[in-house]
Tab-separated table of C-alpha atoms and ligand atoms in Angstrom:
chain	number	residue	atom	x	y	z
A	1456	UNK	CA	117.728	129.116	106.474
A	1457	UNK	CA	114.463	127.746	104.891
A	1458	UNK	CA	111.407	127.700	107.160
A	1459	UNK	CA	109.158	125.164	107.916
A	1460	UNK	CA	105.746	125.133	106.103
A	1461	UNK	CA	103.808	124.066	108.991
A	1462	UNK	CA	105.381	126.156	112.068
A	1463	UNK	CA	107.897	128.630	110.513
A	1464	UNK	CA	110.661	126.910	112.505
A	1465	UNK	CA	114.179	126.346	111.088
A	1466	UNK	CA	114.464	123.403	108.941
A	1467	UNK	CA	117.713	121.169	108.331
A	1468	UNK	CA	118.269	119.614	104.812
A	1469	UNK	CA	119.144	115.933	105.463
A	1470	UNK	CA	119.095	114.356	101.934
A	1471	UNK	CA	119.293	115.599	98.333
A	1472	UNK	CA	118.140	113.232	95.726
A	1473	UNK	CA	119.073	115.867	93.073
A	1474	UNK	CA	117.285	116.633	90.066
A	1475	UNK	CA	114.102	114.611	89.902
A	1476	UNK	CA	111.116	114.440	87.354
A	1477	UNK	CA	107.552	114.646	88.297
A	1478	UNK	CA	106.863	111.038	89.133
A	1479	UNK	CA	103.240	110.442	87.894
A	1480	UNK	CA	103.556	111.801	84.463
A	1481	UNK	CA	104.762	109.059	81.868
A	1482	UNK	CA	105.846	110.389	78.472
A	1483	UNK	CA	104.712	108.773	75.303
A	1484	UNK	CA	107.594	107.876	73.145
A	1485	UNK	CA	107.324	110.977	71.122
A	1486	UNK	CA	107.379	113.133	74.348
A	1487	UNK	CA	110.690	111.955	75.869
A	1488	UNK	CA	112.458	114.952	77.237
A	1489	UNK	CA	109.468	116.991	77.967
A	1490	UNK	CA	109.179	115.870	81.734
A	1491	UNK	CA	109.473	118.714	84.368
A	1492	UNK	CA	112.196	118.318	86.747
A	1493	UNK	CA	112.933	119.957	90.167
A	1494	UNK	CA	115.384	119.469	93.022
A	1495	UNK	CA	114.143	116.876	95.482
A	1496	UNK	CA	115.634	117.518	98.703
A	1497	UNK	CA	114.052	116.661	102.292
A	1498	UNK	CA	114.407	118.716	105.403
A	1499	UNK	CA	113.680	118.105	109.135
A	1500	UNK	CA	111.951	120.740	111.335
A	1501	UNK	CA	113.571	120.707	114.744
A	1502	UNK	CA	110.515	122.632	116.130
A	1503	UNK	CA	107.458	120.669	114.870
A	1504	UNK	CA	109.326	117.331	113.691
A	1505	UNK	CA	107.609	117.582	110.225
A	1506	UNK	CA	109.752	116.024	107.366
A	1507	UNK	CA	109.066	118.103	104.315
A	1508	UNK	CA	110.361	118.950	100.762
A	1509	UNK	CA	112.298	122.035	99.997
A	1510	UNK	CA	110.844	122.890	96.666
A	1511	UNK	CA	107.313	122.824	95.851
A	1512	UNK	CA	106.331	121.436	92.312
A	1513	UNK	CA	103.454	123.434	90.848
A	1514	UNK	CA	100.379	121.397	91.563
A	1515	UNK	CA	98.797	121.390	88.074
A	1516	UNK	CA	102.088	119.604	86.997
A	1517	UNK	CA	101.844	116.922	89.553
A	1518	UNK	CA	97.798	116.519	89.178
A	1519	UNK	CA	96.823	117.197	85.682
A	1520	UNK	CA	93.187	116.221	84.393
A	1521	UNK	CA	94.823	113.060	82.854
A	1522	UNK	CA	96.645	112.090	86.090
A	1523	UNK	CA	97.215	108.293	85.492
A	1524	UNK	CA	97.161	106.720	88.928
A	1525	UNK	CA	93.928	104.686	89.528
A	1526	UNK	CA	93.595	103.567	93.195
A	1527	UNK	CA	91.562	100.655	92.375
A	1528	UNK	CA	94.533	98.818	90.549
A	1529	UNK	CA	95.122	96.953	93.919
A	1530	UNK	CA	92.461	94.400	95.219
A	1531	UNK	CA	93.826	94.692	98.712
A	1532	UNK	CA	93.280	98.386	98.792
A	1533	UNK	CA	89.754	97.987	97.550
A	1534	UNK	CA	89.242	95.685	100.485
A	1535	UNK	CA	90.821	98.129	102.789
A	1536	UNK	CA	88.746	101.035	101.848
A	1537	UNK	CA	85.505	98.655	102.028
A	1538	UNK	CA	86.395	98.227	105.737
A	1539	UNK	CA	86.993	101.778	106.136
A	1540	UNK	CA	83.684	102.873	104.802
A	1541	UNK	CA	82.064	100.209	106.868
A	1542	UNK	CA	83.629	101.764	109.966
A	1543	UNK	CA	82.476	105.292	109.166
A	1544	UNK	CA	79.021	104.204	108.127
A	1545	UNK	CA	78.644	102.637	111.664
A	1546	UNK	CA	80.058	105.941	113.451
A	1547	UNK	CA	80.459	109.291	111.953
A	1548	UNK	CA	77.908	108.814	109.135
A	1549	UNK	CA	75.247	107.061	111.251
A	1550	UNK	CA	73.114	110.075	111.814
A	1551	UNK	CA	70.168	111.117	109.812
A	1552	UNK	CA	71.191	112.986	106.782
A	1553	UNK	CA	74.985	112.649	107.288
A	1554	UNK	CA	77.193	114.301	104.782
A	1555	UNK	CA	80.454	112.849	103.621
A	1556	UNK	CA	83.286	114.740	101.672
A	1557	UNK	CA	86.338	113.029	100.495
A	1558	UNK	CA	89.531	114.980	99.532
A	1559	UNK	CA	91.488	112.960	96.610
A	1560	UNK	CA	88.825	110.619	95.928
A	1561	UNK	CA	90.569	109.465	92.689
A	1562	UNK	CA	88.456	106.556	90.861
A	1563	UNK	CA	86.071	106.383	93.792
A	1564	UNK	CA	87.679	103.255	95.534
A	1565	UNK	CA	86.401	104.713	98.885
A	1566	UNK	CA	83.762	107.099	97.821
A	1567	UNK	CA	81.681	104.534	95.928
A	1568	UNK	CA	80.940	102.438	99.124
A	1569	UNK	CA	79.681	105.536	100.903
A	1570	UNK	CA	77.424	106.351	97.744
A	1571	UNK	CA	76.291	102.671	97.827
A	1572	UNK	CA	75.173	103.047	101.232
A	1573	UNK	CA	72.769	105.968	100.357
A	1574	UNK	CA	74.720	108.584	102.325
A	1575	UNK	CA	74.824	111.997	100.970
A	1576	UNK	CA	78.390	112.517	99.578
A	1577	UNK	CA	80.758	114.589	97.592
A	1578	UNK	CA	84.394	113.728	96.085
A	1579	UNK	CA	86.854	116.391	95.580
A	1580	UNK	CA	89.572	115.775	92.999
A	1581	UNK	CA	91.438	117.717	90.202
A	1582	UNK	CA	92.196	114.469	88.195
A	1583	UNK	CA	89.009	114.724	85.942
A	1584	UNK	CA	89.771	111.371	84.234
A	1585	UNK	CA	89.823	109.379	87.345
A	1586	UNK	CA	86.804	111.414	88.679
A	1587	UNK	CA	84.834	110.306	85.576
A	1588	UNK	CA	85.317	106.642	86.542
A	1589	UNK	CA	83.972	107.424	89.975
A	1590	UNK	CA	81.138	109.426	88.364
A	1591	UNK	CA	80.177	106.586	85.891
A	1592	UNK	CA	79.172	104.665	88.941
A	1593	UNK	CA	76.969	107.503	90.049
A	1594	UNK	CA	79.231	109.036	92.646
A	1595	UNK	CA	79.187	112.911	92.904
A	1596	UNK	CA	82.594	114.548	92.453
A	1597	UNK	CA	83.542	118.081	92.458
A	1598	UNK	CA	86.518	118.277	89.971
A	1599	UNK	CA	89.083	120.501	91.397
A	1600	UNK	CA	91.386	121.260	94.307
A	1601	UNK	CA	90.204	121.137	98.059
A	1602	UNK	CA	91.304	124.263	99.597
A	1603	UNK	CA	89.660	127.160	101.588
A	1604	UNK	CA	87.870	128.618	98.394
A	1605	UNK	CA	86.322	125.457	97.168
A	1606	UNK	CA	85.364	124.425	100.646
A	1607	UNK	CA	83.539	127.756	100.861
A	1608	UNK	CA	81.653	126.936	97.748
A	1609	UNK	CA	80.791	123.357	98.971
A	1610	UNK	CA	79.333	124.684	102.471
A	1611	UNK	CA	77.140	127.188	100.526
A	1612	UNK	CA	75.973	124.548	98.177
A	1613	UNK	CA	75.705	121.532	100.334
A	1614	UNK	CA	75.701	122.541	104.103
A	1615	UNK	CA	78.066	121.289	106.811
A	1616	UNK	CA	79.832	117.977	106.517
A	1617	UNK	CA	80.007	115.388	109.290
A	1618	UNK	CA	83.087	113.695	107.985
A	1619	UNK	CA	85.742	114.958	105.800
A	1620	UNK	CA	87.976	111.861	104.776
A	1621	UNK	CA	91.290	111.759	102.853
A	1622	UNK	CA	93.623	109.038	102.050
A	1623	UNK	CA	97.200	109.507	100.684
A	1624	UNK	CA	96.342	113.010	99.683
A	1625	UNK	CA	96.868	115.504	102.634
A	1626	UNK	CA	100.640	114.747	102.771
A	1627	UNK	CA	100.541	115.759	99.067
A	1628	UNK	CA	99.329	119.323	99.506
A	1629	UNK	CA	102.248	121.922	100.432
A	1630	UNK	CA	99.487	124.426	100.946
A	1631	UNK	CA	98.206	122.624	104.088
A	1632	UNK	CA	97.089	125.834	105.832
A	1633	UNK	CA	94.422	126.429	103.140
A	1634	UNK	CA	93.244	122.830	103.512
A	1635	UNK	CA	92.559	123.128	107.270
A	1636	UNK	CA	91.027	126.585	106.858
A	1637	UNK	CA	88.811	124.673	104.369
A	1638	UNK	CA	88.065	121.986	106.742
A	1639	UNK	CA	87.226	124.661	109.392
A	1640	UNK	CA	84.639	126.200	106.969
A	1641	UNK	CA	83.120	123.050	105.858
A	1642	UNK	CA	82.928	120.816	108.758
A	1643	UNK	CA	79.975	120.781	111.259
A	1644	UNK	CA	80.969	121.967	114.654
A	1645	UNK	CA	80.941	118.340	115.950
A	1646	UNK	CA	82.414	116.930	112.595
A	1647	UNK	CA	85.913	115.325	112.216
A	1648	UNK	CA	88.658	115.741	109.663
A	1649	UNK	CA	90.261	112.323	109.200
A	1650	UNK	CA	93.257	111.562	106.932
A	1651	UNK	CA	95.483	108.583	106.430
A	1652	UNK	CA	99.038	108.849	105.048
A	1653	UNK	CA	102.114	106.923	104.825
A	1654	UNK	CA	103.837	106.928	108.292
A	1655	UNK	CA	107.188	108.445	108.768
A	1656	UNK	CA	107.928	105.983	111.547
A	1657	UNK	CA	107.780	103.067	109.131
A	1658	UNK	CA	109.783	105.032	106.395
A	1659	UNK	CA	112.630	105.549	108.844
A	1660	UNK	CA	112.671	102.204	110.371
A	1661	UNK	CA	112.522	100.337	107.006
A	1662	UNK	CA	114.436	102.783	104.897
A	1663	UNK	CA	111.781	103.376	102.496
A	1664	UNK	CA	113.509	106.129	100.711
A	1665	UNK	CA	111.403	105.577	97.450
A	1666	UNK	CA	108.408	107.017	99.390
A	1667	UNK	CA	110.078	110.405	98.919
A	1668	UNK	CA	109.107	111.935	95.557
A	1669	UNK	CA	107.288	115.031	94.412
A	1670	UNK	CA	103.755	114.230	95.418
A	1671	UNK	CA	104.811	113.411	98.990
A	1672	UNK	CA	105.679	116.986	100.080
A	1673	UNK	CA	105.222	116.022	103.663
A	1674	UNK	CA	106.093	112.947	105.610
A	1675	UNK	CA	104.054	113.052	108.886
A	1676	UNK	CA	104.752	111.781	112.389
A	1677	UNK	CA	102.142	111.696	115.202
A	1678	UNK	CA	103.873	114.785	116.651
A	1679	UNK	CA	103.870	116.710	113.673
A	1680	UNK	CA	100.308	116.104	112.974
A	1681	UNK	CA	99.386	117.180	116.427
A	1682	UNK	CA	101.385	120.457	115.953
A	1683	UNK	CA	99.808	121.098	112.654
A	1684	UNK	CA	96.252	120.532	113.866
A	1685	UNK	CA	96.843	122.848	116.794
A	1686	UNK	CA	98.373	125.409	114.499
A	1687	UNK	CA	95.131	125.348	112.423
A	1688	UNK	CA	92.631	125.408	115.261
A	1689	UNK	CA	92.017	121.770	115.442
A	1690	UNK	CA	93.183	119.063	117.741
A	1691	UNK	CA	94.615	115.457	117.145
A	1692	UNK	CA	92.241	113.197	119.053
A	1693	UNK	CA	92.920	109.687	117.747
A	1694	UNK	CA	95.602	107.761	115.675
A	1695	UNK	CA	95.516	104.347	114.174
A	1696	UNK	CA	98.352	102.457	112.685
A	1697	UNK	CA	97.397	100.436	109.437
A	1698	UNK	CA	99.588	97.941	107.381
A	1699	UNK	CA	98.630	99.300	103.840
A	1700	UNK	CA	101.308	101.051	101.757
A	1701	UNK	CA	104.239	99.781	103.716
A	1702	UNK	CA	102.832	101.240	106.948
A	1703	UNK	CA	100.043	104.048	107.265
A	1704	UNK	CA	98.693	106.098	109.994
A	1705	UNK	CA	95.088	107.273	110.296
A	1706	UNK	CA	94.757	110.727	111.941
A	1707	UNK	CA	91.388	111.805	113.384
A	1708	UNK	CA	91.358	115.728	114.176
A	1709	UNK	CA	88.348	117.572	115.644
A	1710	UNK	CA	87.673	121.301	116.448
A	1711	UNK	CA	89.649	121.833	119.621
A	1712	UNK	CA	87.739	120.701	122.722
A	1713	UNK	CA	85.019	118.845	120.819
A	1714	UNK	CA	86.464	115.577	121.557
A	1715	UNK	CA	88.798	113.843	124.117
A	1716	UNK	CA	92.017	112.600	122.682
A	1717	UNK	CA	92.392	108.588	123.088
A	1718	UNK	CA	95.312	107.172	124.773
A	1719	UNK	CA	96.589	106.121	121.448
A	1720	UNK	CA	97.892	109.504	120.808
A	1721	UNK	CA	100.280	109.670	123.819
A	1722	UNK	CA	101.125	106.004	123.164
A	1723	UNK	CA	102.414	106.670	119.651
A	1724	UNK	CA	103.920	110.025	120.948
A	1725	UNK	CA	106.023	107.824	123.467
A	1726	UNK	CA	106.853	105.270	120.727
A	1727	UNK	CA	108.218	108.020	118.487
A	1728	UNK	CA	110.484	109.617	121.295
A	1729	UNK	CA	111.928	106.045	121.823
A	1730	UNK	CA	112.397	105.714	118.046
A	1731	UNK	CA	114.235	108.913	117.799
A	1732	UNK	CA	111.860	110.323	115.380
A	1733	UNK	CA	112.300	113.720	116.687
A	1734	UNK	CA	116.016	113.997	116.522
A	1735	UNK	CA	118.072	115.124	113.359
A	1736	UNK	CA	120.589	112.476	113.922
A	1737	UNK	CA	118.109	109.912	112.974
A	1738	UNK	CA	117.632	111.309	109.630
A	1739	UNK	CA	121.520	111.497	108.991
A	1740	UNK	CA	121.808	107.620	109.648
A	1741	UNK	CA	118.571	107.284	107.275
A	1742	UNK	CA	120.628	109.203	104.729
A	1743	UNK	CA	123.678	106.871	105.102
A	1744	UNK	CA	121.313	103.824	104.587
A	1745	UNK	CA	119.811	105.181	101.631
A	1746	UNK	CA	123.276	105.664	99.901
A	1747	UNK	CA	124.251	102.171	100.833
A	1748	UNK	CA	120.932	100.573	99.496
A	1749	UNK	CA	121.358	102.558	96.306
A	1750	UNK	CA	124.832	101.538	95.633
A	1751	UNK	CA	124.005	97.868	96.348
A	1752	UNK	CA	121.003	97.806	93.940
A	1753	UNK	CA	123.045	99.282	91.166
A	1754	UNK	CA	125.945	96.753	91.765
A	1755	UNK	CA	123.486	93.840	91.924
A	1756	UNK	CA	121.788	94.798	88.634
A	1757	UNK	CA	124.979	95.567	86.988
A	1758	UNK	CA	126.340	91.952	88.100
A	1759	UNK	CA	123.319	90.148	86.950
A	1760	UNK	CA	123.222	91.715	83.639
A	1761	UNK	CA	127.025	90.947	83.143
A	1762	UNK	CA	126.032	87.271	84.019
A	1763	UNK	CA	123.607	87.392	81.057
A	1764	UNK	CA	120.633	87.533	83.247
A	1765	UNK	CA	117.254	89.031	82.256
A	1766	UNK	CA	115.626	91.755	84.540
A	1767	UNK	CA	112.405	93.465	84.224
A	1768	UNK	CA	110.581	95.869	86.661
A	1769	UNK	CA	107.109	95.169	88.123
A	1770	UNK	CA	104.785	98.192	88.953
A	1771	UNK	CA	105.406	101.493	87.281
A	1772	UNK	CA	105.074	103.349	90.532
A	1773	UNK	CA	105.733	106.912	91.587
A	1774	UNK	CA	108.262	105.466	94.142
A	1775	UNK	CA	110.297	103.895	91.203
A	1776	UNK	CA	111.140	107.434	89.746
A	1777	UNK	CA	113.104	108.309	92.763
A	1778	UNK	CA	114.781	104.797	92.741
A	1779	UNK	CA	115.656	104.771	89.145
A	1780	UNK	CA	116.662	108.472	88.701
A	1781	UNK	CA	118.702	108.775	91.862
A	1782	UNK	CA	120.429	105.426	91.522
A	1783	UNK	CA	120.965	105.906	87.778
A	1784	UNK	CA	119.056	102.879	86.651
A	1785	UNK	CA	117.738	102.566	83.066
A	1786	UNK	CA	117.028	100.299	80.275
A	1787	UNK	CA	120.475	99.092	80.279
A	1788	UNK	CA	119.723	97.381	83.446
A	1789	UNK	CA	115.796	96.946	83.212
A	1790	UNK	CA	114.368	96.038	79.965
A	1791	UNK	CA	110.838	97.203	80.674
A	1792	UNK	CA	108.468	97.538	83.425
A	1793	UNK	CA	105.214	95.601	83.854
A	1794	UNK	CA	102.047	97.586	85.014
A	1795	UNK	CA	98.391	96.891	84.923
A	1796	UNK	CA	97.206	100.414	84.468
A	1797	UNK	CA	96.131	101.210	80.807
A	1798	UNK	CA	97.027	104.923	81.198
A	1799	UNK	CA	100.633	103.831	81.821
A	1800	UNK	CA	101.145	101.304	79.119
A	1801	UNK	CA	103.159	101.859	75.942
A	1802	UNK	CA	104.784	104.774	77.536
A	1803	UNK	CA	108.012	105.215	79.368
A	1804	UNK	CA	109.125	106.013	82.785
A	1805	UNK	CA	109.839	109.622	83.673
A	1806	UNK	CA	113.584	110.607	83.483
A	1807	UNK	CA	114.853	106.927	83.145
A	1808	UNK	CA	112.820	106.105	79.894
A	1809	UNK	CA	112.021	102.434	80.752
A	1810	UNK	CA	109.314	101.223	78.488
A	1811	UNK	CA	106.171	100.237	80.400
A	1812	UNK	CA	104.403	97.170	79.054
A	1813	UNK	CA	100.956	95.213	79.986
A	1814	UNK	CA	101.513	92.197	82.578
A	1815	UNK	CA	101.016	90.025	79.575
A	1816	UNK	CA	104.460	91.017	78.377
A	1817	UNK	CA	105.830	89.786	81.792
A	1818	UNK	CA	103.967	86.456	81.567
A	1819	UNK	CA	104.643	85.630	77.995
A	1820	UNK	CA	108.447	84.784	78.745
A	1821	UNK	CA	109.274	85.375	82.133
A	1822	UNK	CA	112.682	87.062	83.019
A	1823	UNK	CA	115.305	85.613	85.437
A	1824	UNK	CA	114.582	88.591	87.805
A	1825	UNK	CA	111.932	91.055	88.501
A	1826	UNK	CA	112.499	94.342	90.632
A	1827	UNK	CA	109.413	94.796	92.659
A	1828	UNK	CA	108.830	98.534	92.514
A	1829	UNK	CA	105.239	98.003	93.682
A	1830	UNK	CA	106.487	96.303	97.131
A	1831	UNK	CA	103.800	97.906	99.132
A	1832	UNK	CA	101.546	95.344	97.085
A	1833	UNK	CA	103.931	92.433	97.433
A	1834	UNK	CA	101.613	90.002	99.280
A	1835	UNK	CA	98.932	90.409	96.401
A	1836	UNK	CA	101.506	90.591	93.579
A	1837	UNK	CA	103.672	87.588	94.564
A	1838	UNK	CA	100.345	85.467	94.940
A	1839	UNK	CA	99.152	86.589	91.522
A	1840	UNK	CA	102.734	85.868	89.862
A	1841	UNK	CA	103.362	82.470	91.635
A	1842	UNK	CA	104.013	80.869	88.311
A	1843	UNK	CA	106.874	83.214	87.828
A	1844	UNK	CA	108.463	81.861	91.130
A	1845	UNK	CA	107.674	78.273	90.037
A	1846	UNK	CA	109.460	78.638	86.844
A	1847	UNK	CA	112.447	79.883	88.692
A	1848	UNK	CA	112.078	83.523	88.686
A	1849	UNK	CA	113.360	85.644	91.583
A	1850	UNK	CA	112.063	89.002	92.865
A	1851	UNK	CA	114.581	91.630	93.859
A	1852	UNK	CA	113.687	94.095	96.529
A	1853	UNK	CA	115.690	96.957	97.799
A	1854	UNK	CA	114.063	97.862	101.229
A	1855	UNK	CA	114.912	97.701	104.068
A	1856	UNK	CA	117.972	96.544	102.146
A	1857	UNK	CA	118.715	94.836	98.901
A	1858	UNK	CA	117.740	91.232	98.769
A	1859	UNK	CA	116.490	88.577	96.422
A	1860	UNK	CA	113.619	86.032	97.252
B	2037	DWN	O1	100.357	108.083	97.523
B	2037	DWN	C1	100.046	107.707	96.527
B	2037	DWN	C2	99.666	106.190	96.313
B	2037	DWN	C3	98.331	106.019	96.947
B	2037	DWN	O2	99.550	105.952	94.996
B	2037	DWN	C4	100.102	108.446	95.240
B	2037	DWN	N1	101.086	109.707	95.463
B	2037	DWN	C5	100.330	107.955	93.991
B	2037	DWN	C6	100.517	106.564	94.013
B	2037	DWN	O3	101.798	106.209	94.278
B	2037	DWN	P1	102.497	104.711	93.504
B	2037	DWN	O4	102.334	104.965	92.214
B	2037	DWN	O5	103.806	104.369	94.376
B	2037	DWN	O6	101.314	103.760	94.079
B	2037	DWN	P2	101.168	102.299	94.052
B	2037	DWN	O7	99.831	101.806	94.637
B	2037	DWN	O8	102.335	101.534	94.783
B	2037	DWN	O9	101.309	101.801	92.477
B	2037	DWN	C7	101.274	100.491	91.989
B	2037	DWN	C8	101.484	100.295	90.653
B	2037	DWN	O10	101.638	99.004	90.364
B	2037	DWN	C9	100.237	100.848	89.753
B	2037	DWN	O11	100.778	101.632	88.608
B	2037	DWN	C10	99.457	99.486	89.535
B	2037	DWN	C11	100.683	98.513	89.284
B	2037	DWN	N2	100.223	97.324	89.753
B	2037	DWN	C12	100.447	96.138	88.990
B	2037	DWN	O12	100.823	96.477	87.909
B	2037	DWN	N3	99.988	94.919	89.208
B	2037	DWN	C13	99.612	97.170	90.987
B	2037	DWN	C14	99.115	95.842	91.380
B	2037	DWN	C15	98.610	95.702	92.755
B	2037	DWN	C16	99.351	94.807	90.523
B	2037	DWN	O13	98.888	93.703	90.739
B	2038	SAH	N1	92.567	108.453	97.842
B	2038	SAH	C1	93.176	107.764	96.829
B	2038	SAH	C2	94.069	108.515	96.043
B	2038	SAH	C3	95.599	109.050	96.443
B	2038	SAH	S1	96.439	109.535	95.040
B	2038	SAH	C4	94.025	106.539	97.480
B	2038	SAH	O1	94.200	106.423	98.561
B	2038	SAH	O2	94.439	105.648	96.685
B	2038	SAH	C5	96.171	111.404	95.605
B	2038	SAH	C6	94.936	112.017	94.888
B	2038	SAH	O3	94.819	113.229	95.395
B	2038	SAH	C7	95.049	112.087	93.376
B	2038	SAH	O4	93.951	111.578	92.750
B	2038	SAH	C8	95.190	113.687	93.045
B	2038	SAH	O5	94.471	114.017	91.798
B	2038	SAH	C9	94.360	114.246	94.422
B	2038	SAH	N2	94.794	115.514	94.826
B	2038	SAH	C10	95.906	116.245	94.928
B	2038	SAH	N3	95.674	117.479	95.448
B	2038	SAH	C11	94.338	117.651	95.677
B	2038	SAH	C12	93.638	118.597	96.414
B	2038	SAH	N4	94.140	119.682	96.896
B	2038	SAH	N5	92.210	118.329	96.626
B	2038	SAH	C13	91.723	117.074	96.180
B	2038	SAH	N6	92.316	116.191	95.654
B	2038	SAH	C14	93.754	116.441	95.533
B	2039	ZN	ZN1	107.891	122.783	111.835
């Protein structure tokens, strides 16, 4: 019986997506067949309730120096992180000579606002090309993986941090014990380690099964983060639910006894108990809904193509790797996927080999239908592409169930 990576408790496998590719490496046409595959299966820990993957993909394969994701590809996410930065500048970073460290800073979408406020800062990210974008604006980035050893180096060189912040990264790190050990080394005694990740409660409620892919090693609940923090000498002292990425939770942890947990922690624990988030049966019914959604999506695309309709994808997301490869959808159904990221264009999707094209290809002759793989940016994208709708185009979405708008 496999053991939980957080608490060593027994874990129960509840869904097997089978052989899946690394989701954020997009082969060039001449590199097809070079993708790295692994068994994507998720399990539930009955002791600490953490949902986690059973096979760990080597981190250098997931996050190479030319990792193509650029956080700043979304205007709404830029606005989100401007708000987050303003909040911390008025609180944790308001003291004299405050020091801010960001784990997974990517292209500086959050880090740059702290830099512009003149606060001492350091980003940490192994994605060298993305870090160069942040550096080009003058932000300081340590190119490498945050873990206990690099945290020791940073502490020795820079002193203690008042705030270690991370967005959509901590859940990507299977070796979470080393991350918390690093936070323990680097943080000032009164400092806080704050991280935001997509929330398990939303994924279960809305059947966002495509949020399960190689990088998302953990899917956290409030209870699992509370258990994880305690396991590593910290305490969960606040939680805040945010609407971004289909539902995100921000966790604030501090050294045990340094801060008093807010009422929000107990409120969300109660909500999770009522939702059944701590019971294996919840994940078995989630699994049934995933299978239903995938069957319906495949049927819908096959029917529309048989009717002679044209279909493209919108957003070459990591999430789309799970949808396309698990549902067995390829270029026979979706002729190309539009994406605004230059580093992804004129390449193909991993495993399913659908060509990725700039947004211009989408706009030069609108298709009948577009599968919105970047559904977490639906508000921004549908507003941007209003002309597609006005010309009779329709969006295909697959969560919480398959529907056409
Ligand atoms: O958790 C993660 C999130 C933060 O980003 C990482 N594991 C990796 C990545 O996951 P993803 O690829 O599923 O993220 P997004 O933000 O859903 O990706 C959106 C994709 O759509 C990007 O490739 C950019 C593209 N896009 C576009 O073509 N036009 C996005 C917008 C907003 C647009 O208007
Ligand atoms: N924070 C950004 C980027 C999230 S994508 C946002 O919210 O949009 C995840 C990022 O974490 C990638 O840039 C990846 O290179 C980085 N990453 C993965 N493991 C890491 C580690 N151990 N330390 C620092 N960064 C890491
Ligand atoms: Zn556990």
